[in-house]
């Protein structure tokens, strides 16, 4: 389920270059182009949807699956001492890409929220 207008769908399809660090049938993880921390990765489900509130049961299962994969991916990409996960939801959160994604931030002390 890809959206032709979506930049993350284009990255998943390989139409836009990215620095991918992990990929399987359900998810893709690549470097954020504007890193907000020493390590800043984006974990993206291959299925296109915007918000957790809009996810189908199958898509929620993929999110759950992603959360089981992220600890190892984070550890193997420089976040041995911990990391922060952020899922921006909608306008007030500053969501700019409307394909659900999980920010993985780490590689250095992040400070308070
Ligand atoms: P959000 O504000 O939660 O929607 O986050 C969107 C993130 O996508 C931002 O941190 C952007 O820097 C990042 N981003 C936008 N375009 C690209 C791209 N082509 N490759 C990698 N990251 C991107």
Tab-separated table of N, CA and C and ligand atoms in Angstrom:
chain	number	residue	atom	x	y	z
A	1	UNK	N	0.848	-1.193	0.000
A	1	UNK	CA	0.000	0.000	0.000
A	1	UNK	C	0.890	1.251	0.000
A	2	UNK	N	1.257	1.735	-1.189
A	2	UNK	CA	2.113	2.914	-1.277
A	2	UNK	C	1.298	4.103	-1.794
A	3	UNK	N	1.690	5.292	-1.356
A	3	UNK	CA	1.035	6.525	-1.796
A	3	UNK	C	1.991	7.240	-2.744
A	4	UNK	N	1.535	7.509	-3.954
A	4	UNK	CA	2.415	8.071	-4.997
A	4	UNK	C	2.991	9.431	-4.639
A	5	UNK	N	2.283	10.174	-3.782
A	5	UNK	CA	2.739	11.530	-3.433
A	5	UNK	C	3.680	11.533	-2.226
A	6	UNK	N	3.840	10.387	-1.579
A	6	UNK	CA	4.505	10.366	-0.275
A	6	UNK	C	6.017	10.164	-0.410
A	7	UNK	N	6.769	11.060	0.223
A	7	UNK	CA	8.230	11.016	0.122
A	7	UNK	C	8.790	9.732	0.755
A	8	UNK	N	8.194	9.262	1.849
A	8	UNK	CA	8.701	8.033	2.479
A	8	UNK	C	8.349	6.806	1.642
A	9	UNK	N	7.183	6.831	0.977
A	9	UNK	CA	6.868	5.720	0.060
A	9	UNK	C	7.884	5.679	-1.082
A	10	UNK	N	8.319	6.863	-1.525
A	10	UNK	CA	9.314	6.915	-2.609
A	10	UNK	C	10.665	6.397	-2.121
A	11	UNK	N	11.003	6.699	-0.884
A	11	UNK	CA	12.255	6.167	-0.314
A	11	UNK	C	12.161	4.647	-0.216
A	12	UNK	N	11.024	4.154	0.280
A	12	UNK	CA	10.829	2.707	0.419
A	12	UNK	C	10.949	2.028	-0.951
A	13	UNK	N	10.394	2.680	-1.980
A	13	UNK	CA	10.425	2.104	-3.331
A	13	UNK	C	11.788	2.277	-3.997
A	14	UNK	N	12.691	3.017	-3.361
A	14	UNK	CA	14.023	3.231	-3.936
A	14	UNK	C	14.044	4.335	-4.982
A	15	UNK	N	12.958	5.121	-5.057
A	15	UNK	CA	12.889	6.192	-6.067
A	15	UNK	C	13.601	7.458	-5.591
A	16	UNK	N	13.759	7.586	-4.282
A	16	UNK	CA	14.528	8.692	-3.699
A	16	UNK	C	15.630	8.048	-2.870
A	17	UNK	N	16.880	8.512	-3.043
A	17	UNK	CA	17.968	7.885	-2.298
A	17	UNK	C	17.869	8.135	-0.796
A	18	UNK	N	18.351	7.179	-0.029
A	18	UNK	CA	18.394	7.346	1.421
A	18	UNK	C	19.531	6.479	1.936
A	19	UNK	N	19.910	6.763	3.179
A	19	UNK	CA	20.933	5.941	3.815
A	19	UNK	C	20.208	4.905	4.675
A	20	UNK	N	19.875	3.782	4.043
A	20	UNK	CA	19.126	2.737	4.757
A	20	UNK	C	20.057	1.933	5.644
A	21	UNK	N	19.640	1.684	6.868
A	21	UNK	CA	20.440	0.854	7.777
A	21	UNK	C	19.761	-0.477	8.055
A	22	UNK	N	18.466	-0.575	7.736
A	22	UNK	CA	17.744	-1.838	7.963
A	22	UNK	C	16.512	-1.867	7.074
A	23	UNK	N	16.198	-3.063	6.559
A	23	UNK	CA	14.979	-3.224	5.780
A	23	UNK	C	14.531	-4.667	5.846
A	24	UNK	N	13.229	-4.876	5.981
A	24	UNK	CA	12.672	-6.226	5.814
A	24	UNK	C	11.324	-6.070	5.112
A	25	UNK	N	10.492	-7.094	5.154
A	25	UNK	CA	9.228	-7.041	4.400
A	25	UNK	C	8.263	-5.983	4.933
A	26	UNK	N	8.432	-5.580	6.186
A	26	UNK	CA	7.420	-4.743	6.846
A	26	UNK	C	7.872	-3.328	7.145
A	27	UNK	N	9.169	-3.133	7.224
A	27	UNK	CA	9.669	-1.835	7.694
A	27	UNK	C	11.006	-1.493	7.067
A	28	UNK	N	11.321	-0.219	7.195
A	28	UNK	CA	12.570	0.291	6.648
A	28	UNK	C	13.113	1.286	7.677
A	29	UNK	N	14.411	1.338	7.844
A	29	UNK	CA	15.013	2.313	8.752
A	29	UNK	C	16.128	3.034	7.994
A	30	UNK	N	16.049	4.362	7.988
A	30	UNK	CA	17.068	5.136	7.256
A	30	UNK	C	17.402	6.397	8.046
A	31	UNK	N	18.521	7.018	7.654
A	31	UNK	CA	18.991	8.216	8.365
A	31	UNK	C	18.112	9.414	8.030
A	32	UNK	N	17.803	10.216	9.042
A	32	UNK	CA	17.083	11.477	8.813
A	32	UNK	C	18.025	12.451	8.096
A	33	UNK	N	17.505	13.162	7.084
A	33	UNK	CA	18.364	14.107	6.339
A	33	UNK	C	18.745	15.335	7.150
A	34	UNK	N	17.965	15.636	8.170
A	34	UNK	CA	18.295	16.789	9.020
A	34	UNK	C	18.409	16.304	10.453
A	35	UNK	N	19.526	15.630	10.775
A	35	UNK	CA	19.639	14.974	12.080
A	35	UNK	C	19.558	15.961	13.246
A	36	UNK	N	18.753	15.591	14.244
A	36	UNK	CA	18.604	16.419	15.451
A	36	UNK	C	19.444	15.856	16.600
A	37	UNK	N	20.212	14.823	16.341
A	37	UNK	CA	21.114	14.234	17.332
A	37	UNK	C	22.208	13.517	16.541
A	38	UNK	N	23.261	13.113	17.251
A	38	UNK	CA	24.387	12.443	16.577
A	38	UNK	C	23.876	11.248	15.754
A	39	UNK	N	22.985	10.475	16.353
A	39	UNK	CA	22.296	9.422	15.606
A	39	UNK	C	20.829	9.829	15.491
A	40	UNK	N	20.341	9.908	14.275
A	40	UNK	CA	18.915	10.224	14.066
A	40	UNK	C	18.422	9.365	12.908
A	41	UNK	N	17.696	8.310	13.275
A	41	UNK	CA	17.151	7.381	12.283
A	41	UNK	C	15.630	7.514	12.263
A	42	UNK	N	15.046	7.112	11.158
A	42	UNK	CA	13.591	7.065	11.038
A	42	UNK	C	13.189	5.630	10.723
A	43	UNK	N	12.345	5.066	11.582
A	43	UNK	CA	11.813	3.724	11.340
A	43	UNK	C	10.418	3.893	10.749
A	44	UNK	N	10.223	3.309	9.571
A	44	UNK	CA	9.020	3.586	8.782
A	44	UNK	C	8.351	2.272	8.380
A	45	UNK	N	7.053	2.125	8.662
A	45	UNK	CA	6.363	0.932	8.161
A	45	UNK	C	6.211	1.044	6.642
A	46	UNK	N	6.293	-0.055	5.931
A	46	UNK	CA	6.143	0.010	4.466
A	46	UNK	C	4.708	0.341	4.068
A	47	UNK	N	3.778	0.011	4.931
A	47	UNK	CA	2.376	0.330	4.677
A	47	UNK	C	2.130	1.806	4.993
A	48	UNK	N	1.524	2.525	4.045
A	48	UNK	CA	1.333	3.973	4.210
A	48	UNK	C	0.101	4.288	5.052
A	49	UNK	N	0.298	4.996	6.168
A	49	UNK	CA	-0.803	5.607	6.916
A	49	UNK	C	-0.226	6.759	7.720
A	50	UNK	N	-1.106	7.690	8.107
A	50	UNK	CA	-0.615	8.950	8.673
A	50	UNK	C	-0.494	8.926	10.195
A	51	UNK	N	-1.530	8.413	10.850
A	51	UNK	CA	-1.635	8.565	12.301
A	51	UNK	C	-1.911	7.225	12.965
A	52	UNK	N	-1.483	7.081	14.196
A	52	UNK	CA	-1.829	5.875	14.971
A	52	UNK	C	-3.345	5.700	15.030
A	53	UNK	N	-4.060	6.827	15.138
A	53	UNK	CA	-5.530	6.758	15.247
A	53	UNK	C	-6.180	6.260	13.961
A	54	UNK	N	-5.426	6.243	12.864
A	54	UNK	CA	-5.974	5.787	11.581
A	54	UNK	C	-5.497	4.385	11.219
A	55	UNK	N	-4.655	3.810	12.058
A	55	UNK	CA	-4.058	2.504	11.718
A	55	UNK	C	-5.095	1.381	11.805
A	56	UNK	N	-5.014	0.484	10.857
A	56	UNK	CA	-5.830	-0.733	10.915
A	56	UNK	C	-5.195	-1.689	11.942
A	57	UNK	N	-5.905	-2.744	12.257
A	57	UNK	CA	-5.336	-3.745	13.178
A	57	UNK	C	-4.019	-4.294	12.624
A	58	UNK	N	-3.978	-4.567	11.332
A	58	UNK	CA	-2.748	-5.093	10.724
A	58	UNK	C	-1.605	-4.079	10.841
A	59	UNK	N	-1.923	-2.815	10.635
A	59	UNK	CA	-0.878	-1.780	10.727
A	59	UNK	C	-0.405	-1.622	12.164
A	60	UNK	N	-1.306	-1.775	13.129
A	60	UNK	CA	-0.885	-1.712	14.535
A	60	UNK	C	0.026	-2.892	14.874
A	61	UNK	N	-0.242	-4.014	14.252
A	61	UNK	CA	0.646	-5.167	14.471
A	61	UNK	C	2.038	-4.881	13.932
A	62	UNK	N	2.096	-4.171	12.820
A	62	UNK	CA	3.404	-3.811	12.249
A	62	UNK	C	4.137	-2.850	13.193
A	63	UNK	N	3.424	-1.899	13.771
A	63	UNK	CA	4.061	-0.978	14.729
A	63	UNK	C	4.618	-1.758	15.911
A	64	UNK	N	3.838	-2.701	16.385
A	64	UNK	CA	4.285	-3.527	17.501
A	64	UNK	C	5.546	-4.315	17.107
A	65	UNK	N	5.521	-4.871	15.913
A	65	UNK	CA	6.674	-5.598	15.378
A	65	UNK	C	7.899	-4.669	15.303
A	66	UNK	N	7.671	-3.443	14.814
A	66	UNK	CA	8.783	-2.487	14.699
A	66	UNK	C	9.400	-2.212	16.065
A	67	UNK	N	8.555	-2.092	17.077
A	67	UNK	CA	9.070	-1.808	18.424
A	67	UNK	C	9.907	-2.963	18.962
A	68	UNK	N	9.634	-4.180	18.478
A	68	UNK	CA	10.486	-5.300	18.901
A	68	UNK	C	11.830	-5.284	18.160
A	69	UNK	N	11.863	-4.706	16.960
A	69	UNK	CA	13.095	-4.665	16.158
A	69	UNK	C	13.998	-3.493	16.521
A	70	UNK	N	13.401	-2.400	16.955
A	70	UNK	CA	14.155	-1.153	17.135
A	70	UNK	C	15.304	-1.270	18.144
A	71	UNK	N	15.151	-1.944	19.280
A	71	UNK	CA	16.271	-1.965	20.228
A	71	UNK	C	17.581	-2.462	19.613
A	72	UNK	N	17.507	-3.517	18.851
A	72	UNK	CA	18.731	-4.044	18.232
A	72	UNK	C	19.271	-3.099	17.146
A	73	UNK	N	18.358	-2.564	16.342
A	73	UNK	CA	18.778	-1.636	15.275
A	73	UNK	C	19.447	-0.406	15.897
A	74	UNK	N	18.859	0.102	16.977
A	74	UNK	CA	19.428	1.279	17.652
A	74	UNK	C	20.817	0.936	18.190
A	75	UNK	N	20.911	-0.198	18.862
A	75	UNK	CA	22.191	-0.606	19.459
A	75	UNK	C	23.266	-0.749	18.391
A	76	UNK	N	22.898	-1.322	17.256
A	76	UNK	CA	23.883	-1.578	16.195
A	76	UNK	C	24.236	-0.321	15.398
A	77	UNK	N	23.545	0.774	15.690
A	77	UNK	CA	23.813	2.012	14.949
A	77	UNK	C	24.227	3.157	15.853
A	78	UNK	N	24.889	2.806	16.970
A	78	UNK	CA	25.520	3.847	17.771
A	78	UNK	C	24.744	4.304	18.990
A	79	UNK	N	23.659	3.605	19.331
A	79	UNK	CA	22.862	4.013	20.502
A	79	UNK	C	23.006	3.002	21.637
A	80	UNK	N	24.238	2.603	21.916
A	80	UNK	CA	24.465	1.594	22.967
A	80	UNK	C	24.062	2.103	24.345
A	81	UNK	N	24.114	3.422	24.539
A	81	UNK	CA	23.836	3.979	25.868
A	81	UNK	C	22.411	4.474	26.044
A	82	UNK	N	21.567	4.147	25.103
A	82	UNK	CA	20.177	4.581	25.202
A	82	UNK	C	19.786	5.422	24.007
A	83	UNK	N	18.507	5.661	23.911
A	83	UNK	CA	17.977	6.411	22.769
A	83	UNK	C	16.573	6.869	23.112
A	84	UNK	N	16.082	7.788	22.312
A	84	UNK	CA	14.720	8.300	22.515
A	84	UNK	C	13.903	8.009	21.263
A	85	UNK	N	12.668	7.544	21.460
A	85	UNK	CA	11.747	7.332	20.343
A	85	UNK	C	10.694	8.436	20.364
A	86	UNK	N	10.430	8.992	19.192
A	86	UNK	CA	9.399	10.034	19.073
A	86	UNK	C	8.498	9.691	17.884
A	87	UNK	N	7.198	9.778	18.111
A	87	UNK	CA	6.238	9.628	17.002
A	87	UNK	C	5.388	10.890	16.981
A	88	UNK	N	5.695	11.822	16.099
A	88	UNK	CA	4.905	13.042	16.000
A	88	UNK	C	3.554	12.722	15.364
A	89	UNK	N	2.509	13.253	15.990
A	89	UNK	CA	1.138	12.979	15.546
A	89	UNK	C	0.421	14.289	15.273
A	90	UNK	N	0.388	14.683	14.026
A	90	UNK	CA	-0.420	15.835	13.647
A	90	UNK	C	0.262	17.182	13.795
A	91	UNK	N	-0.526	18.199	13.528
A	91	UNK	CA	-0.035	19.568	13.362
A	91	UNK	C	0.687	20.111	14.600
A	92	UNK	N	0.061	20.020	15.768
A	92	UNK	CA	0.671	20.602	16.967
A	92	UNK	C	1.998	19.932	17.316
A	93	UNK	N	2.155	18.694	16.925
A	93	UNK	CA	3.410	17.978	17.189
A	93	UNK	C	4.470	18.330	16.149
A	94	UNK	N	4.054	19.027	15.097
A	94	UNK	CA	5.004	19.399	14.047
A	94	UNK	C	5.239	18.295	13.036
A	95	UNK	N	4.282	17.384	12.903
A	95	UNK	CA	4.451	16.318	11.901
A	95	UNK	C	4.496	16.949	10.510
A	96	UNK	N	5.545	16.627	9.772
A	96	UNK	CA	5.712	17.211	8.433
A	96	UNK	C	5.596	16.177	7.328
A	97	UNK	N	5.822	14.919	7.664
A	97	UNK	CA	5.678	13.842	6.673
A	97	UNK	C	4.528	12.959	7.143
A	98	UNK	N	3.513	12.850	6.285
A	98	UNK	CA	2.272	12.204	6.722
A	98	UNK	C	2.254	10.717	6.376
A	99	UNK	N	3.337	10.089	6.732
A	99	UNK	CA	3.485	8.628	6.663
A	99	UNK	C	4.084	8.276	8.018
A	100	UNK	N	3.355	7.534	8.805
A	100	UNK	CA	3.781	7.308	10.187
A	100	UNK	C	5.249	6.867	10.263
A	101	UNK	N	5.965	7.440	11.203
A	101	UNK	CA	7.378	7.088	11.370
A	101	UNK	C	7.778	7.275	12.823
A	102	UNK	N	8.773	6.510	13.207
A	102	UNK	CA	9.295	6.576	14.572
A	102	UNK	C	10.705	7.149	14.502
A	103	UNK	N	10.896	8.313	15.109
A	103	UNK	CA	12.247	8.877	15.189
A	103	UNK	C	13.038	8.084	16.230
A	104	UNK	N	14.271	7.738	15.910
A	104	UNK	CA	15.199	7.110	16.864
A	104	UNK	C	16.357	8.086	17.035
A	105	UNK	N	16.471	8.645	18.230
A	105	UNK	CA	17.500	9.665	18.484
A	105	UNK	C	18.455	9.171	19.555
A	106	UNK	N	19.736	9.367	19.343
A	106	UNK	CA	20.696	8.939	20.353
A	106	UNK	C	22.114	9.199	19.905
A	107	UNK	N	23.023	8.389	20.443
A	107	UNK	CA	24.436	8.536	20.105
A	107	UNK	C	25.146	9.564	20.958
A	108	UNK	N	24.402	10.223	21.849
A	108	UNK	CA	24.961	11.243	22.742
A	108	UNK	C	23.889	11.523	23.798
A	109	UNK	N	24.256	12.148	24.922
A	109	UNK	CA	23.223	12.525	25.894
A	109	UNK	C	22.255	13.522	25.242
A	110	UNK	N	20.965	13.282	25.415
A	110	UNK	CA	19.967	14.075	24.691
A	110	UNK	C	19.415	15.224	25.513
A	111	UNK	N	19.634	15.203	26.810
A	111	UNK	CA	19.056	16.258	27.633
A	111	UNK	C	17.586	15.990	27.888
A	112	UNK	N	16.989	16.908	28.654
A	112	UNK	CA	15.574	16.729	29.000
A	112	UNK	C	14.699	17.085	27.814
A	113	UNK	N	13.480	16.585	27.831
A	113	UNK	CA	12.513	16.927	26.789
A	113	UNK	C	12.081	18.378	26.952
B	1	LIG	P1	8.121	14.652	11.376
B	1	LIG	O1	8.324	16.099	11.676
B	1	LIG	O2	7.916	13.808	12.598
B	1	LIG	O3	7.045	14.447	10.325
B	1	LIG	O4	9.492	14.150	10.780
B	1	LIG	C1	9.798	14.094	9.418
B	1	LIG	C2	11.286	13.885	9.327
B	1	LIG	O5	11.582	13.433	8.011
B	1	LIG	C3	12.108	15.155	9.566
B	1	LIG	O6	12.988	14.941	10.676
B	1	LIG	C4	12.863	15.339	8.254
B	1	LIG	O7	14.181	15.806	8.459
B	1	LIG	C5	12.847	13.944	7.678
B	1	LIG	N1	12.955	13.859	6.230
B	1	LIG	C6	12.268	14.571	5.304
B	1	LIG	N2	12.628	14.199	4.060
B	1	LIG	C7	13.551	13.221	4.201
B	1	LIG	C8	14.311	12.423	3.284
B	1	LIG	N3	14.193	12.559	1.959
B	1	LIG	N4	15.186	11.515	3.794
B	1	LIG	C9	15.334	11.359	5.141
B	1	LIG	N5	14.644	12.088	6.037
B	1	LIG	C10	13.768	13.000	5.589
